CSV table of C-alpha atoms in Angstrom, one decimal:
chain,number,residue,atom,x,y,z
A,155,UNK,CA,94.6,75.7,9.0
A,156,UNK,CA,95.6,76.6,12.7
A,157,UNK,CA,98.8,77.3,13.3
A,158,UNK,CA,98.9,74.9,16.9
A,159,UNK,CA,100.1,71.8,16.1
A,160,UNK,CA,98.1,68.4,16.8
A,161,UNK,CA,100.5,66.8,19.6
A,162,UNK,CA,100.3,63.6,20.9
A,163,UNK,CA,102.7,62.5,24.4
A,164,UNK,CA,103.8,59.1,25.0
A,165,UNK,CA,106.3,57.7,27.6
A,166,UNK,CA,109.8,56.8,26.7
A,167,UNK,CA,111.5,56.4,29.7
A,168,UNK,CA,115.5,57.3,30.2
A,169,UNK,CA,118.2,57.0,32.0
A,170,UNK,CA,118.4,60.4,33.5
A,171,UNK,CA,119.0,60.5,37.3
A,172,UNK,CA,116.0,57.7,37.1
A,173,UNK,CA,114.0,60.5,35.7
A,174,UNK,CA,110.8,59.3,33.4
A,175,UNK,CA,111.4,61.7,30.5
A,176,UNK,CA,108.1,62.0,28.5
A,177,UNK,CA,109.3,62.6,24.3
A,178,UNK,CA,106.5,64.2,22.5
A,179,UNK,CA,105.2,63.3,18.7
A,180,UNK,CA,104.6,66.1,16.6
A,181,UNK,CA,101.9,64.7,13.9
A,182,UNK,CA,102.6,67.1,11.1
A,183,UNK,CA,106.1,65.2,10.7
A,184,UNK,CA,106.3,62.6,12.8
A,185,UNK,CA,109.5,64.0,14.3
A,186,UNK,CA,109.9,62.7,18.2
A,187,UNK,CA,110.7,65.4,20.8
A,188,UNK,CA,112.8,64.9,23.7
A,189,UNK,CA,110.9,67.9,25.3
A,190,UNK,CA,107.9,67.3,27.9
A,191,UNK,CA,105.9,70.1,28.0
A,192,UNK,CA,104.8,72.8,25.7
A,193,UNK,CA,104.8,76.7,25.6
A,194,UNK,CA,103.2,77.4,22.3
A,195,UNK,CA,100.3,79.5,23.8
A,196,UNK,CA,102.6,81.9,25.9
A,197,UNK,CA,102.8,85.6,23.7
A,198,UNK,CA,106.5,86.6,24.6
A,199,UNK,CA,105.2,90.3,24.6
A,200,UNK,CA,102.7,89.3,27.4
A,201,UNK,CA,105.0,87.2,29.5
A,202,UNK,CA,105.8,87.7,33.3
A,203,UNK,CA,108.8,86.6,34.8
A,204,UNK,CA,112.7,86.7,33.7
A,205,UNK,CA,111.9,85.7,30.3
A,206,UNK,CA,109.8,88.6,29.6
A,207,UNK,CA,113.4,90.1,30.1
A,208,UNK,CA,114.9,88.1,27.2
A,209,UNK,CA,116.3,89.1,24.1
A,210,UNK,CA,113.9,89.0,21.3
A,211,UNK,CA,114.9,91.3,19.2
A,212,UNK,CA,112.5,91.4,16.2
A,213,UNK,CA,115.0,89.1,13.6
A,214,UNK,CA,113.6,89.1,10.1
A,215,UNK,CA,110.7,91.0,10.9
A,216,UNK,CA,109.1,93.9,10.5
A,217,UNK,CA,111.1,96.2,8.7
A,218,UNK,CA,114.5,94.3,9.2
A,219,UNK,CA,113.4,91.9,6.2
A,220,UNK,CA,111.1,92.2,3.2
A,221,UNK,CA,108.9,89.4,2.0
A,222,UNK,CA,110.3,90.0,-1.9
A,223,UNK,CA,113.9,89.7,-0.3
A,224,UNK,CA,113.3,86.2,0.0
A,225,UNK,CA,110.2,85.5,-2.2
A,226,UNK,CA,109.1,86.0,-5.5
A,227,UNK,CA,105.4,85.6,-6.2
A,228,UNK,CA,105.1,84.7,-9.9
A,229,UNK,CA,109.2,83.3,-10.5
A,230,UNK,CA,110.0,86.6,-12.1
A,231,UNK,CA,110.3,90.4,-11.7
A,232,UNK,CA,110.8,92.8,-14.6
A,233,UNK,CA,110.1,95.8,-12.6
A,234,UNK,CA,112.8,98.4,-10.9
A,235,UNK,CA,113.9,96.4,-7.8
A,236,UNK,CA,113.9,98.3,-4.2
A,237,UNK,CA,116.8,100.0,-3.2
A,238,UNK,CA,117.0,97.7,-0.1
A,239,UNK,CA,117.7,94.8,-2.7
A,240,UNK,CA,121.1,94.5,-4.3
A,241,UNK,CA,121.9,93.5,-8.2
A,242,UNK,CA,120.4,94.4,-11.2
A,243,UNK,CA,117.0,94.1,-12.4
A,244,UNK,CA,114.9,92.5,-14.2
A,245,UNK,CA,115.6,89.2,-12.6
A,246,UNK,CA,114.4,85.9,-13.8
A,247,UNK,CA,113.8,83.1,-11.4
A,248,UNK,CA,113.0,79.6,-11.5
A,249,UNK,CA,110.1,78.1,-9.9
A,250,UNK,CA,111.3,77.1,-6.5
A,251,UNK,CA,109.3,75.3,-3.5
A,252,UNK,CA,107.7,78.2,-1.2
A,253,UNK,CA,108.5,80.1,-3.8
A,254,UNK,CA,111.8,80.1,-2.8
A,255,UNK,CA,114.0,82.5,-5.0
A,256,UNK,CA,116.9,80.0,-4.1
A,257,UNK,CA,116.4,76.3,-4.5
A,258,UNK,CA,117.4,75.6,-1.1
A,259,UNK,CA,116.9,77.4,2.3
A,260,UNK,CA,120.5,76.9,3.1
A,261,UNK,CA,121.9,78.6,0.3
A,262,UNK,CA,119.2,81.5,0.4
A,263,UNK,CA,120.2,82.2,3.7
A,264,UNK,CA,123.6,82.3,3.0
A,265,UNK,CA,123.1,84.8,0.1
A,266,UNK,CA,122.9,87.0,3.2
A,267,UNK,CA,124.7,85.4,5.7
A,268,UNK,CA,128.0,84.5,4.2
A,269,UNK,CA,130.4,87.4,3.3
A,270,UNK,CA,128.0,90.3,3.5
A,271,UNK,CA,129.2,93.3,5.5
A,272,UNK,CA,126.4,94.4,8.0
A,273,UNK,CA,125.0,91.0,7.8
A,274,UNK,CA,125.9,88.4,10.7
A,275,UNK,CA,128.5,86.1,9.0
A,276,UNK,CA,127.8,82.6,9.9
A,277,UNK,CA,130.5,80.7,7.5
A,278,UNK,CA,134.5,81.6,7.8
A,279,UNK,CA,136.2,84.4,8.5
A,280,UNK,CA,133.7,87.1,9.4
A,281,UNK,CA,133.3,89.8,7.0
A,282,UNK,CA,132.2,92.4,9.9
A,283,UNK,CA,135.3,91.9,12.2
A,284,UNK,CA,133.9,90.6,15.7
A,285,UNK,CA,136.4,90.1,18.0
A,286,UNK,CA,134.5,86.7,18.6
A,287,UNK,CA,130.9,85.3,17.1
A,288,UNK,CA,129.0,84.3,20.5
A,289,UNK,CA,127.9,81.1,17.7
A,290,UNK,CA,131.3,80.5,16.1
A,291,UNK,CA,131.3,79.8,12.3
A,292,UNK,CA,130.4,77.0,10.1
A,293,UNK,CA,132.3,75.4,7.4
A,294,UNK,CA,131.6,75.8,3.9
A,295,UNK,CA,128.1,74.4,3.0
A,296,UNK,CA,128.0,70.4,1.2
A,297,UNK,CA,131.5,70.3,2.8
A,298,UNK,CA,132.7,68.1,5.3
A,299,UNK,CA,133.2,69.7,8.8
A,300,UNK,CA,135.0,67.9,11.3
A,301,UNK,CA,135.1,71.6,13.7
A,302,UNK,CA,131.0,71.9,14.1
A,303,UNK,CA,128.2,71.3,12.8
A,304,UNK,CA,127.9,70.7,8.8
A,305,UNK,CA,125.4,72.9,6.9
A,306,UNK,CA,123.9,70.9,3.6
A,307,UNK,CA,121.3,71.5,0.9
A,308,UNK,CA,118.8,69.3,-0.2
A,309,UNK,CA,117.4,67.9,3.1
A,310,UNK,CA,114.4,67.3,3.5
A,311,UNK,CA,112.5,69.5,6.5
A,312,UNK,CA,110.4,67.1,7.4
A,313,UNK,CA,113.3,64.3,8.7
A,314,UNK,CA,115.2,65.0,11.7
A,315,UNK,CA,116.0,61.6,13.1
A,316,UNK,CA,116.4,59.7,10.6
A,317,UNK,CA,119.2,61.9,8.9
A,318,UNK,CA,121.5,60.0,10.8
A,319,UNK,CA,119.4,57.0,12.3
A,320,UNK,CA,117.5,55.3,8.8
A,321,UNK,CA,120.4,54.5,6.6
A,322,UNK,CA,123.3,52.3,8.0
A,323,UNK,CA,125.0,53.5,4.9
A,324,UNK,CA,125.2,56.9,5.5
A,325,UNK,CA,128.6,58.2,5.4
A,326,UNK,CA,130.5,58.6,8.5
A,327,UNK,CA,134.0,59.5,9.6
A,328,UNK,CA,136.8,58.0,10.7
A,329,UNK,CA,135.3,57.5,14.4
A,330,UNK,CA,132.2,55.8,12.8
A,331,UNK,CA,129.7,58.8,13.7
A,332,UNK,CA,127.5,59.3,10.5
A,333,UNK,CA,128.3,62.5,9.5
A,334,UNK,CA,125.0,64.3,9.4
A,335,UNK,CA,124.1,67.6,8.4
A,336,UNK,CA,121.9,70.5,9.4
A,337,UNK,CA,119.8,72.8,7.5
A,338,UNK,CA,119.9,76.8,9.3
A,339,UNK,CA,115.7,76.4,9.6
A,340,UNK,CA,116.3,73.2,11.6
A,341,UNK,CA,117.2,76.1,14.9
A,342,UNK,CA,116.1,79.3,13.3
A,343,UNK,CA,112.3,80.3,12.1
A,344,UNK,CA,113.4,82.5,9.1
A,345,UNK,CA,110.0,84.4,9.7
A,346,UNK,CA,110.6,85.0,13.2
A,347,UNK,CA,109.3,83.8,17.0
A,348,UNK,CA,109.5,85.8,19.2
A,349,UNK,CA,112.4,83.8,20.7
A,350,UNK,CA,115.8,84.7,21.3
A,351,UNK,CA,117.7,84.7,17.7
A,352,UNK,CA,114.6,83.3,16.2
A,353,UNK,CA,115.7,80.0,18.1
A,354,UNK,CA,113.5,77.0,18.1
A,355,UNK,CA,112.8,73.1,18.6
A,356,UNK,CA,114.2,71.4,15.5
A,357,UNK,CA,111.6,68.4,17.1
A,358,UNK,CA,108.8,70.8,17.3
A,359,UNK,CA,108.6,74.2,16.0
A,360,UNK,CA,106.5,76.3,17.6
A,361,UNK,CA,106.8,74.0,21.0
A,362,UNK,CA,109.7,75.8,22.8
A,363,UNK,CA,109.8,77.3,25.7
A,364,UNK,CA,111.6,81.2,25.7
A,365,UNK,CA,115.3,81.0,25.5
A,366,UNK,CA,117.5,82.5,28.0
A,367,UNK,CA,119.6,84.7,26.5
A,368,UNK,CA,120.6,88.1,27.7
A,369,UNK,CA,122.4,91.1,25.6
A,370,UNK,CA,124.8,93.7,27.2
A,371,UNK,CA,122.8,96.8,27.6
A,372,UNK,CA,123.9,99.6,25.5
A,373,UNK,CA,125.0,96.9,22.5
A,374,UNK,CA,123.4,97.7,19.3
A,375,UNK,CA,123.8,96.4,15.8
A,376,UNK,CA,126.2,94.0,14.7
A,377,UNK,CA,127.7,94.0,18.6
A,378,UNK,CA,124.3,91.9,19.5
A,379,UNK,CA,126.2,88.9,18.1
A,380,UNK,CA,129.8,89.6,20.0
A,381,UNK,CA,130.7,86.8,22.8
A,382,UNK,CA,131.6,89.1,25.9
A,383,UNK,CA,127.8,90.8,25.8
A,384,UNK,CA,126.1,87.6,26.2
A,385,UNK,CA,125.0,86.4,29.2
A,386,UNK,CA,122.9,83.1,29.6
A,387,UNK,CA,120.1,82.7,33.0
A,388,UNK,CA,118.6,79.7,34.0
A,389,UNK,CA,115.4,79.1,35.4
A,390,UNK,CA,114.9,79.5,39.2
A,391,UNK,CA,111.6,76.9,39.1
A,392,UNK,CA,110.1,74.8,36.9
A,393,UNK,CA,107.8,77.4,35.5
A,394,UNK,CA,109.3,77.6,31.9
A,395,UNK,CA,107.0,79.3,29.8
A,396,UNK,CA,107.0,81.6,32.0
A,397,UNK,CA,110.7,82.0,33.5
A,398,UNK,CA,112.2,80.4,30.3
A,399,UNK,CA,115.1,77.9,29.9
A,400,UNK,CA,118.4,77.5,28.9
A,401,UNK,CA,119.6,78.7,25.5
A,402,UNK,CA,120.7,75.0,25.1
A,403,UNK,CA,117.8,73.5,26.1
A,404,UNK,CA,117.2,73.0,22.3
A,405,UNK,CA,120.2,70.7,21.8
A,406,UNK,CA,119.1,68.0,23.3
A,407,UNK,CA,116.8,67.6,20.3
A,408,UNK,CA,119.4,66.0,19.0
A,409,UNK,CA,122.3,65.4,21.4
A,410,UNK,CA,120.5,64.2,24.5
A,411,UNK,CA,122.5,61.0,24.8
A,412,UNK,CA,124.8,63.5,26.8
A,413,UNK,CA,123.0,64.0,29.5
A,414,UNK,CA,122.1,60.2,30.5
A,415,UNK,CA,123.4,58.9,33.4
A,416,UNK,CA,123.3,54.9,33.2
A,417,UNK,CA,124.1,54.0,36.6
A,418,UNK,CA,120.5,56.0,38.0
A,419,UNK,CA,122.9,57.1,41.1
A,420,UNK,CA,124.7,59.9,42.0
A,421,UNK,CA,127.6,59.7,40.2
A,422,UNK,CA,128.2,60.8,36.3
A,423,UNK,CA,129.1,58.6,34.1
A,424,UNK,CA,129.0,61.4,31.3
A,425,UNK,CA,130.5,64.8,31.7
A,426,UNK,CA,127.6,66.7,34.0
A,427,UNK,CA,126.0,69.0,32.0
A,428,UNK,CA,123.3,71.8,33.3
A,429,UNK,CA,119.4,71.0,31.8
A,430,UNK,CA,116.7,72.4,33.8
A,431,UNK,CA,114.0,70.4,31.7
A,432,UNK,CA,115.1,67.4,33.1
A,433,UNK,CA,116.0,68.7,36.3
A,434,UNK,CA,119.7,68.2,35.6
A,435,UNK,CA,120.8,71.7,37.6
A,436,UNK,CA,124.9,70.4,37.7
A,437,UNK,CA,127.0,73.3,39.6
A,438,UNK,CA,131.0,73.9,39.3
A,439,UNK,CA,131.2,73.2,43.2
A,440,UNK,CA,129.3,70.1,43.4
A,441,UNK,CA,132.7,68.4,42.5
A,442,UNK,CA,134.8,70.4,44.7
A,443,UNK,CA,134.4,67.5,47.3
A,444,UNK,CA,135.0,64.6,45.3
A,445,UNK,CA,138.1,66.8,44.1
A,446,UNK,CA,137.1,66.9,40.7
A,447,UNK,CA,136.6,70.5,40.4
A,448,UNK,CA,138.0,73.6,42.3
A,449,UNK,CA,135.4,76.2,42.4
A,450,UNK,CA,137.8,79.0,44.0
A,451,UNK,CA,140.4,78.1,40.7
A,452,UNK,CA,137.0,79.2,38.9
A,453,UNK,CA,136.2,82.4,40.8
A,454,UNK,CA,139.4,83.6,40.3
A,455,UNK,CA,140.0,83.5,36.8
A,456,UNK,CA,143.5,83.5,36.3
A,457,UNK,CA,146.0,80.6,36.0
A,458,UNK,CA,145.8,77.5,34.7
A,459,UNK,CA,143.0,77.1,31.8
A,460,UNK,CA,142.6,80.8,31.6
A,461,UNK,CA,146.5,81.7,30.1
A,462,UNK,CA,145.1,81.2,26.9
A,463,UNK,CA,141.0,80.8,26.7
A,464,UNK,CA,139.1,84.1,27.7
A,465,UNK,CA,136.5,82.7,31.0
A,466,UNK,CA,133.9,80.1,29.3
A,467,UNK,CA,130.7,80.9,29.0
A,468,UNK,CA,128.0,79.5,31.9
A,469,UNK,CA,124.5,79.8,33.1
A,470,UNK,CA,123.3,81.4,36.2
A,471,UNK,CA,120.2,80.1,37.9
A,472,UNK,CA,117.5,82.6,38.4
A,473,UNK,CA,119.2,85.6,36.5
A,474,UNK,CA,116.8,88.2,35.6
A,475,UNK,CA,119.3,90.4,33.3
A,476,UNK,CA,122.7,90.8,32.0
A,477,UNK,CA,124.7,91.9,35.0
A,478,UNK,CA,123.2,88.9,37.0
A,479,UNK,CA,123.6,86.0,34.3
A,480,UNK,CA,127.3,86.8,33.6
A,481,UNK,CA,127.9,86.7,37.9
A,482,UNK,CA,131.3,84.3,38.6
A,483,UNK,CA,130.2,82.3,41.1
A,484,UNK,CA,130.6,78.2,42.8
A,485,UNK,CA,127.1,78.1,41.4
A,486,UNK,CA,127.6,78.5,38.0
A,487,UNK,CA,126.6,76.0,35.9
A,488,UNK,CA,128.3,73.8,32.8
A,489,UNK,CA,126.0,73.9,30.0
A,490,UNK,CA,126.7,73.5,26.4
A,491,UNK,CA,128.4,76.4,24.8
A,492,UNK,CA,130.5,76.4,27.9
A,493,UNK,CA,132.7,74.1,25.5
A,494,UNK,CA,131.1,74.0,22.5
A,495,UNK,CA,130.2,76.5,19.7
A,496,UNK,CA,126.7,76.3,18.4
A,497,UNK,CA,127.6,76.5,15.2
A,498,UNK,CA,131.0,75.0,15.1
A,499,UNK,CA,134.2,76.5,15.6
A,500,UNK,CA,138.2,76.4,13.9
A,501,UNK,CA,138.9,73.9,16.5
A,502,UNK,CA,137.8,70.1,16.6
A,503,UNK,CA,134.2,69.6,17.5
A,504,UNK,CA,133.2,73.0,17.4
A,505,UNK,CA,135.6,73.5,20.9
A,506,UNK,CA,136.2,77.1,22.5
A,507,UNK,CA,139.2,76.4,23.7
A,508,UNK,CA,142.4,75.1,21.8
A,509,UNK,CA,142.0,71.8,21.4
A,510,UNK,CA,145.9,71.6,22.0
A,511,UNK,CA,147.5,71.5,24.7
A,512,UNK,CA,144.6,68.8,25.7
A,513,UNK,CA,142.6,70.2,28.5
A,514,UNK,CA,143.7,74.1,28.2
A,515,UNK,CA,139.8,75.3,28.6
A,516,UNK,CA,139.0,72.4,31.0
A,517,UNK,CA,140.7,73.5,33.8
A,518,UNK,CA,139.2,76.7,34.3
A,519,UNK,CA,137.0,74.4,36.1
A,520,UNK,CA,139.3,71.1,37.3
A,521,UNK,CA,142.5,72.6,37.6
A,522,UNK,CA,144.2,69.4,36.7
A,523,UNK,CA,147.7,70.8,35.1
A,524,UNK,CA,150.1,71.0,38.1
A,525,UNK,CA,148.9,67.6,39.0
């Protein structure tokens, strides 16, 4: 069967600016995309541009990952394991889907990434000692997490919507927000993509444009995944299989209710956040006149918002490598994780700044505490 997916686009227009987004229907699952175009033909080894810059480190390829580390052909192995593989042998396994040897991609994953020195550690208190996990942390999986994202077993890949959309009943917390969860192959391809941290559509697999996403030179290992050498470009143009987009492009999959703007003027209504795909480029300065924002409070880095919260995270438009995406400047844009963890965090809503005082991490950008 051919890998490209059968796509179908229809119209769905949103409040955006006044901007006609265009959500896209992937027929293998009937999942709707909020994305409009495509990039599924574009080999990141051939590409041209920034993105051909990127960091795409081969994840769970290659020989970073064995097929039997994951998989067991027939259920069973009675032979000497691989010295790669910990625990003792033979193993018995039951009969899993994909042939699974967990019976749940969560929990497979986390047989590796929970807990495992030399293994990113995506749940707790991280085993390896990172100053600071440029994704934060989950909570346990199957529990509630009111500080990020929740990681569950037992949903099923092919419903994204309606996790949270289908059943009125589903349970929700104290705000009324149905308490969905995520699965780690919802963002990741466990087989790899070529994208930056195996990152992908949860709408449409395969469909994504490269990630921006640059590493600190020099960084190897386990000090890939540390904050401070991340630095995140935006697109100059509108070329994005070729230039890339934001690392956060993907959450809108999901989350795009943030970025509509219900009055179709100039002024936000939500918090402005940066979104090439939809031609949402929001800058620090642009509130500077308005009073809003004080972009020389932001180029200077110290003071108020900064006493306690390291300098948030931001994109730079038209950065072609590390030194130029993590450039303090007016332009800088607010995007996602310039609040937000990706996978949550030990502070309410997966924040990156202490969520008290209120407003510590905000005014790194507004400035607001003297007032």
């Amino acid at each position: 069967m051919a890998k490209t997916a059968l796509v179908v686009a229809f119209t769905t227009v949103l409040l955006v600016s006044g901007l006609t987004a265009v959500a896209q229907v992937d027929l293998r699952t009937g999942v709707k995309s909020m994305h409009r175009g495509s990039a599924l033909n574009v080999d990141p080894r051939t590409m041209m541009g920034s993105a051909s810059a990127f960091d795409v480190a081969t994840y769970h390829r290659g020989a970073n990952l064995f097929c039997s580390q994951c998989h067991t052909m027939h259920a069973s192995e009675t032979h000497a394991g691989l010295a790669s593989e910990p625990g003792a042998y033979p193993r018995t396994y039951t009969p899993q889907p994909k042939l699974l040897k967990a019976a749940d991609p969560v929990t497979l994953c986390l047989t590796c990434h929970d807990n495992q020195a030399g293994i990113p550690d995506v749940v707790g208190a991280d085993v390896n000692g990172l100053n600071e996990r440029a994704a934060g942390l989950f909570g346990m999986a199957d529990m509630p997490n009111d500080n990020g994202h929740k990681i569950a077993t037992g949903i099923d890949p092919n419903v994204l919507c309606e996790r949270c959309h289908a059943d009125p009943n589903n349970v929700r917390d104290a705000s009324g927000f149905v308490t969905a969860s995520v699965s780690c192959i919802d963002c990741h391809n466990p087989h790899g993509n070529g994208r930056a941290r195996n990152l992908q559509w949860a709408s449409w697999p395969g469909g994504e444009y490269p990630f921006g996403y640059y590493v600190r030179p020099g960084s190897t290992g386990l000090s890939r995944y540390e904050s401070s050498n991340i630095g995140y470009p935006a697109p100059n143009g509108t070329n994005f299989a070729v230039e890339g987009v934001e690392v956060t492009n993907m959450c809108i999959d999901c989350h795009h209710a943030i970025f509509n703007n219900t009055d179709i003027d100039t002024t936000h209504v939500k918090h402005p956040v940066y979104n090439s795909e939809w031609a949402e480029r929001n800058t620090i300065s642009q509130g500077d006149a308005g009073g809003s924002t004080v972009s020389s409070h932001w180029i200077s880095g110290s003071g108020a918002g900064f006493l306690q919260t390291p300098r948030v995270h931001y994109v730079v438009r038209g950065a072609t490598d590390f030194a130029t995406s993590t450039t303090v400047a007016a332009t800088n844009g607010v995007f996602c994780l310039s609040c937000h963890k990706a996978h949550g965090s030990n502070e309410p809503f997966g924040l990156v700044f202490h969520w008290t005082p209120g407003g510590e991490g905000c005014d790194q950008c507004h400035n607001k505490s003297a007032i």
